Amino acid sequence: MGNVIRTAATLLRIGLAAGRSTPGDRLRWWGLFCAAAAVAFVVLATVATVATYDGRETRADARGPVITFGKDAALLYREGADTVGSRPFSVVFVRPLTAEAPVPAGVTRWPKPGEVLLSPELIRTGSGEGILTRFGRFAGTVTTDGLVTPSERIAYVRVGDGAPRNDPRWMHVSGFGSNGGATGEMVDQPTVTSPILALWALTGLPALALTVVAARVGSRTRDRRSGLLQALGGTWRHRMIVNTGEAAIPATLGTLTALVPYAIASVHSTRLAPTGYILDHRDVWDAWLMACAMAAVSLLVVLGIVVGTHRIQRNGTSTRPTSFSSRVPAWRLALCGVGVALVLTSQYVPRRAQLIVFTSGTVAMWAFLSSVVALLTRHLGSWVADSGRRKGHPGRLIGGRWTHAHPGVIVRLALAMVIGIGIVAQMQVWTSRLGAHSQAAVATHQRIKDTVIEVAASNMTAAQTDHFRSSLPAGTVLLSRTFHDPGPPKDPWVTVGGTCHDLRVLEVECHGSTTAPTGGNAQVEEMRRWYGDVRFVQASRITVKADGEQSLLVVAPAAGQLAAVKQAGFTLPNPSVQVEALGGNWLGSSRTRLPNWIQLFGITGILFILVAGAVSAAAEFVRIRHALAPLSVLTGRRRVFRSVTSWHLTVPLLIATVITGAVTAWHSVFFIALVNEGSVSWAVLAAGISACAAVSLAVGLLGARAAAREAQNWKPAAD
């Protein structure tokens, strides 16, 4: 046992020393540092996501109402919705029935009738839209104990005693502490797998790609060392210890660096741009133990990748290293095929599993597509070398042979471009996914702005609607909207009632019979688009029943009256549940905020990919300048440098760009067909392909320039 420990310690010291003395050691040191930090960052972000979900559910349950159907109700409770800008938020209307009516978490006392409690974020974002007076008099704020996140927007409105107890919209509540999943940001919260899947697809994959690239920087020396260790009788354990020792210090420091932003987020709530979401520091703090454990796991993953990318023949008959630069392993080609198969078969699995299968296949396809490209360019390299030999072209001959002998170089360089184009394309496609209703809402807003406003009122007498009309801005028109559904085989329709004066304002004929008009102004046309069969009817007085089939419509002569209509609707004795512009609830849906999260994850992933590309390119410059410099003695011309790098780097990378562009176009179109929404921006895809083509040219030119500079001072030396 003592000999084993001493041997392991010696090999570990050899690895530590090798990390400070091998060619390209500084570049690899920083590459592994950045890779370990990136992987740990994604892992810790996953921990923070899971902890945040747990904290959100706990706080939502603490404020959830306990519904009762007996006589022990302590207050009436009703949930509504409103928007600030295009962001929706919850409005909770309450009417205490006893002096000791319970309060939810985050509320110390119920305000007086006509007063309102607002969350801090709602005050910050809505102060310019009159949020402090929209629901009544401002009486205080909701503390963070009653908010699922500090960025949540929510309002508690105390209505007067005139609110009827028999209104079916009111719920009888005996206390708080039940399931609160239908209020605030919990209304449309996706499952925890959704953000984690997006995080690892857009950010985790680039972090792992960066790790592979950094692990193979200066790999020629380590491959020779691995072969030497085997020739001396070393086993895979001995090689693992040396490789681990070489990468341990930068990987450990990178992992510890990733803990710094986590530590900051655990003591100070952090706003995540561009989403506007505030990460609650309490949730992050509670997950410190799990964060430390997962950080250690991420470190082991990075070291495992370093060890796994430096393998040799296992049969013991050869000391030639089996590395990523000498051949393309068949298993990587198989995994790329599996990824494509998963993408193709995702349309046949159940609806809920489609996105998971598609994303899994996408990750596998993008991760190993560069290996397919390298295999093709390896065969191309053989053809180019033969062509150069026949025509006496030294640059083509050398470049072709290098490409054939070192396909792993193309894998690492193309990996950044392949994943980069894939991320950009997916960001664009996901951003275009608004859905049919959201797209219709955007189009409606562009045509008529907020001049048609829906007021979800209930159980209003003619006197109450007349009072509501008097509180509306001058020039507005008040109408009633009634939904009729006779059932099959007849189709439902909507009747809109108003006085003759109001109907003429809308350019609708005024008569007593209910018919579908052919005329009408722009607002009427939008009503038809949203309601379908619309029929107008004359009504001298307007009432609203309590059956939920009726509501009110307010038509304004110009845009900008929505805030005033909201204040009138929410300050009624029995307030409206919702006051929105026509289609406005789709403008502020969670689908419209999804692009912000895609941008957050995607931009972070692109940053990782840029680092991977920079490290890979720099490593190739170091290798090429040392390998090509002796050619100056044989040729006496610098043109050979440009020729070799063009055939060895530029041409294969251009081929990789073309293949990636074609695969990305197919992949994006397939995804749109799968989800039945979204669009492909060919301009964005063309820009990405053009950028990668420019990078391919730049890599070849810079590689030739580095070799030419090295050739000026080259002298023979023992290797």
mmCIF file of N, CA and C in Angstrom, residues 197 342-362 670-671 673-676:
data_model
loop_
_atom_site.group_PDB
_atom_site.id
_atom_site.type_symbol
_atom_site.label_atom_id
_atom_site.label_comp_id
_atom_site.label_asym_id
_atom_site.label_seq_id
_atom_site.Cartn_x
_atom_site.Cartn_y
_atom_site.Cartn_z
ATOM 1 N N LEU A 197 -33.698 22.513 -19.108
ATOM 2 C CA LEU A 197 -33.443 21.998 -20.456
ATOM 3 C C LEU A 197 -32.891 23.101 -21.351
ATOM 4 N N LEU A 342 -33.256 11.173 -33.130
ATOM 5 C CA LEU A 342 -34.148 11.711 -32.104
ATOM 6 C C LEU A 342 -34.907 12.929 -32.612
ATOM 7 N N VAL A 343 -34.232 13.787 -33.362
ATOM 8 C CA VAL A 343 -34.911 14.951 -33.928
ATOM 9 C C VAL A 343 -36.026 14.511 -34.870
ATOM 10 N N LEU A 344 -35.746 13.542 -35.719
ATOM 11 C CA LEU A 344 -36.733 13.085 -36.693
ATOM 12 C C LEU A 344 -37.912 12.385 -36.030
ATOM 13 N N THR A 345 -37.645 11.603 -34.987
ATOM 14 C CA THR A 345 -38.725 10.841 -34.344
ATOM 15 C C THR A 345 -39.478 11.646 -33.290
ATOM 16 N N SER A 346 -39.039 12.871 -32.982
ATOM 17 C CA SER A 346 -39.727 13.667 -31.956
ATOM 18 C C SER A 346 -41.164 13.997 -32.341
ATOM 19 N N GLN A 347 -41.462 13.988 -33.641
ATOM 20 C CA GLN A 347 -42.822 14.306 -34.080
ATOM 21 C C GLN A 347 -43.798 13.162 -33.825
ATOM 22 N N TYR A 348 -43.283 11.983 -33.508
ATOM 23 C CA TYR A 348 -44.148 10.824 -33.321
ATOM 24 C C TYR A 348 -44.375 10.469 -31.854
ATOM 25 N N VAL A 349 -43.674 11.108 -30.949
ATOM 26 C CA VAL A 349 -43.844 10.811 -29.525
ATOM 27 C C VAL A 349 -45.002 11.640 -28.978
ATOM 28 N N PRO A 350 -45.497 11.338 -27.768
ATOM 29 C CA PRO A 350 -46.581 12.145 -27.191
ATOM 30 C C PRO A 350 -46.210 13.620 -27.120
ATOM 31 N N ARG A 351 -47.226 14.471 -27.161
ATOM 32 C CA ARG A 351 -47.024 15.917 -27.263
ATOM 33 C C ARG A 351 -46.139 16.461 -26.143
ATOM 34 N N ARG A 352 -46.348 15.993 -24.929
ATOM 35 C CA ARG A 352 -45.592 16.522 -23.806
ATOM 36 C C ARG A 352 -44.106 16.181 -23.887
ATOM 37 N N ALA A 353 -43.783 15.075 -24.538
ATOM 38 C CA ALA A 353 -42.392 14.637 -24.606
ATOM 39 C C ALA A 353 -41.687 15.116 -25.869
ATOM 40 N N GLN A 354 -42.415 15.754 -26.780
ATOM 41 C CA GLN A 354 -41.821 16.131 -28.057
ATOM 42 C C GLN A 354 -40.641 17.082 -27.882
ATOM 43 N N LEU A 355 -40.836 18.117 -27.070
ATOM 44 C CA LEU A 355 -39.788 19.121 -26.919
ATOM 45 C C LEU A 355 -38.552 18.536 -26.243
ATOM 46 N N ILE A 356 -38.757 17.647 -25.260
ATOM 47 C CA ILE A 356 -37.616 17.036 -24.579
ATOM 48 C C ILE A 356 -36.825 16.152 -25.542
ATOM 49 N N VAL A 357 -37.521 15.328 -26.327
ATOM 50 C CA VAL A 357 -36.844 14.449 -27.284
ATOM 51 C C VAL A 357 -36.139 15.282 -28.346
ATOM 52 N N PHE A 358 -36.822 16.318 -28.824
ATOM 53 C CA PHE A 358 -36.227 17.168 -29.858
ATOM 54 C C PHE A 358 -34.971 17.869 -29.341
ATOM 55 N N THR A 359 -35.046 18.414 -28.124
ATOM 56 C CA THR A 359 -33.895 19.121 -27.562
ATOM 57 C C THR A 359 -32.734 18.165 -27.311
ATOM 58 N N SER A 360 -33.037 16.968 -26.798
ATOM 59 C CA SER A 360 -31.973 15.991 -26.570
ATOM 60 C C SER A 360 -31.282 15.619 -27.878
ATOM 61 N N GLY A 361 -32.075 15.385 -28.913
ATOM 62 C CA GLY A 361 -31.490 15.083 -30.213
ATOM 63 C C GLY A 361 -30.686 16.240 -30.771
ATOM 64 N N THR A 362 -31.168 17.464 -30.532
ATOM 65 C CA THR A 362 -30.451 18.645 -31.013
ATOM 66 C C THR A 362 -29.087 18.767 -30.356
ATOM 67 N N PHE A 670 -37.681 22.206 -39.519
ATOM 68 C CA PHE A 670 -38.304 21.045 -38.881
ATOM 69 C C PHE A 670 -38.907 21.432 -37.531
ATOM 70 N N PHE A 671 -38.188 22.256 -36.754
ATOM 71 C CA PHE A 671 -38.709 22.677 -35.457
ATOM 72 C C PHE A 671 -39.985 23.493 -35.613
ATOM 73 N N ALA A 673 -42.137 23.280 -38.027
ATOM 74 C CA ALA A 673 -43.198 22.343 -38.391
ATOM 75 C C ALA A 673 -43.655 21.527 -37.187
ATOM 76 N N LEU A 674 -42.732 21.260 -36.259
ATOM 77 C CA LEU A 674 -43.079 20.455 -35.085
ATOM 78 C C LEU A 674 -44.011 21.213 -34.142
ATOM 79 N N VAL A 675 -43.715 22.496 -33.910
ATOM 80 C CA VAL A 675 -44.504 23.282 -32.946
ATOM 81 C C VAL A 675 -45.593 24.098 -33.624
ATOM 82 N N ASN A 676 -45.606 24.107 -34.968
ATOM 83 C CA ASN A 676 -46.626 24.822 -35.741
ATOM 84 C C ASN A 676 -46.640 26.319 -35.469
#
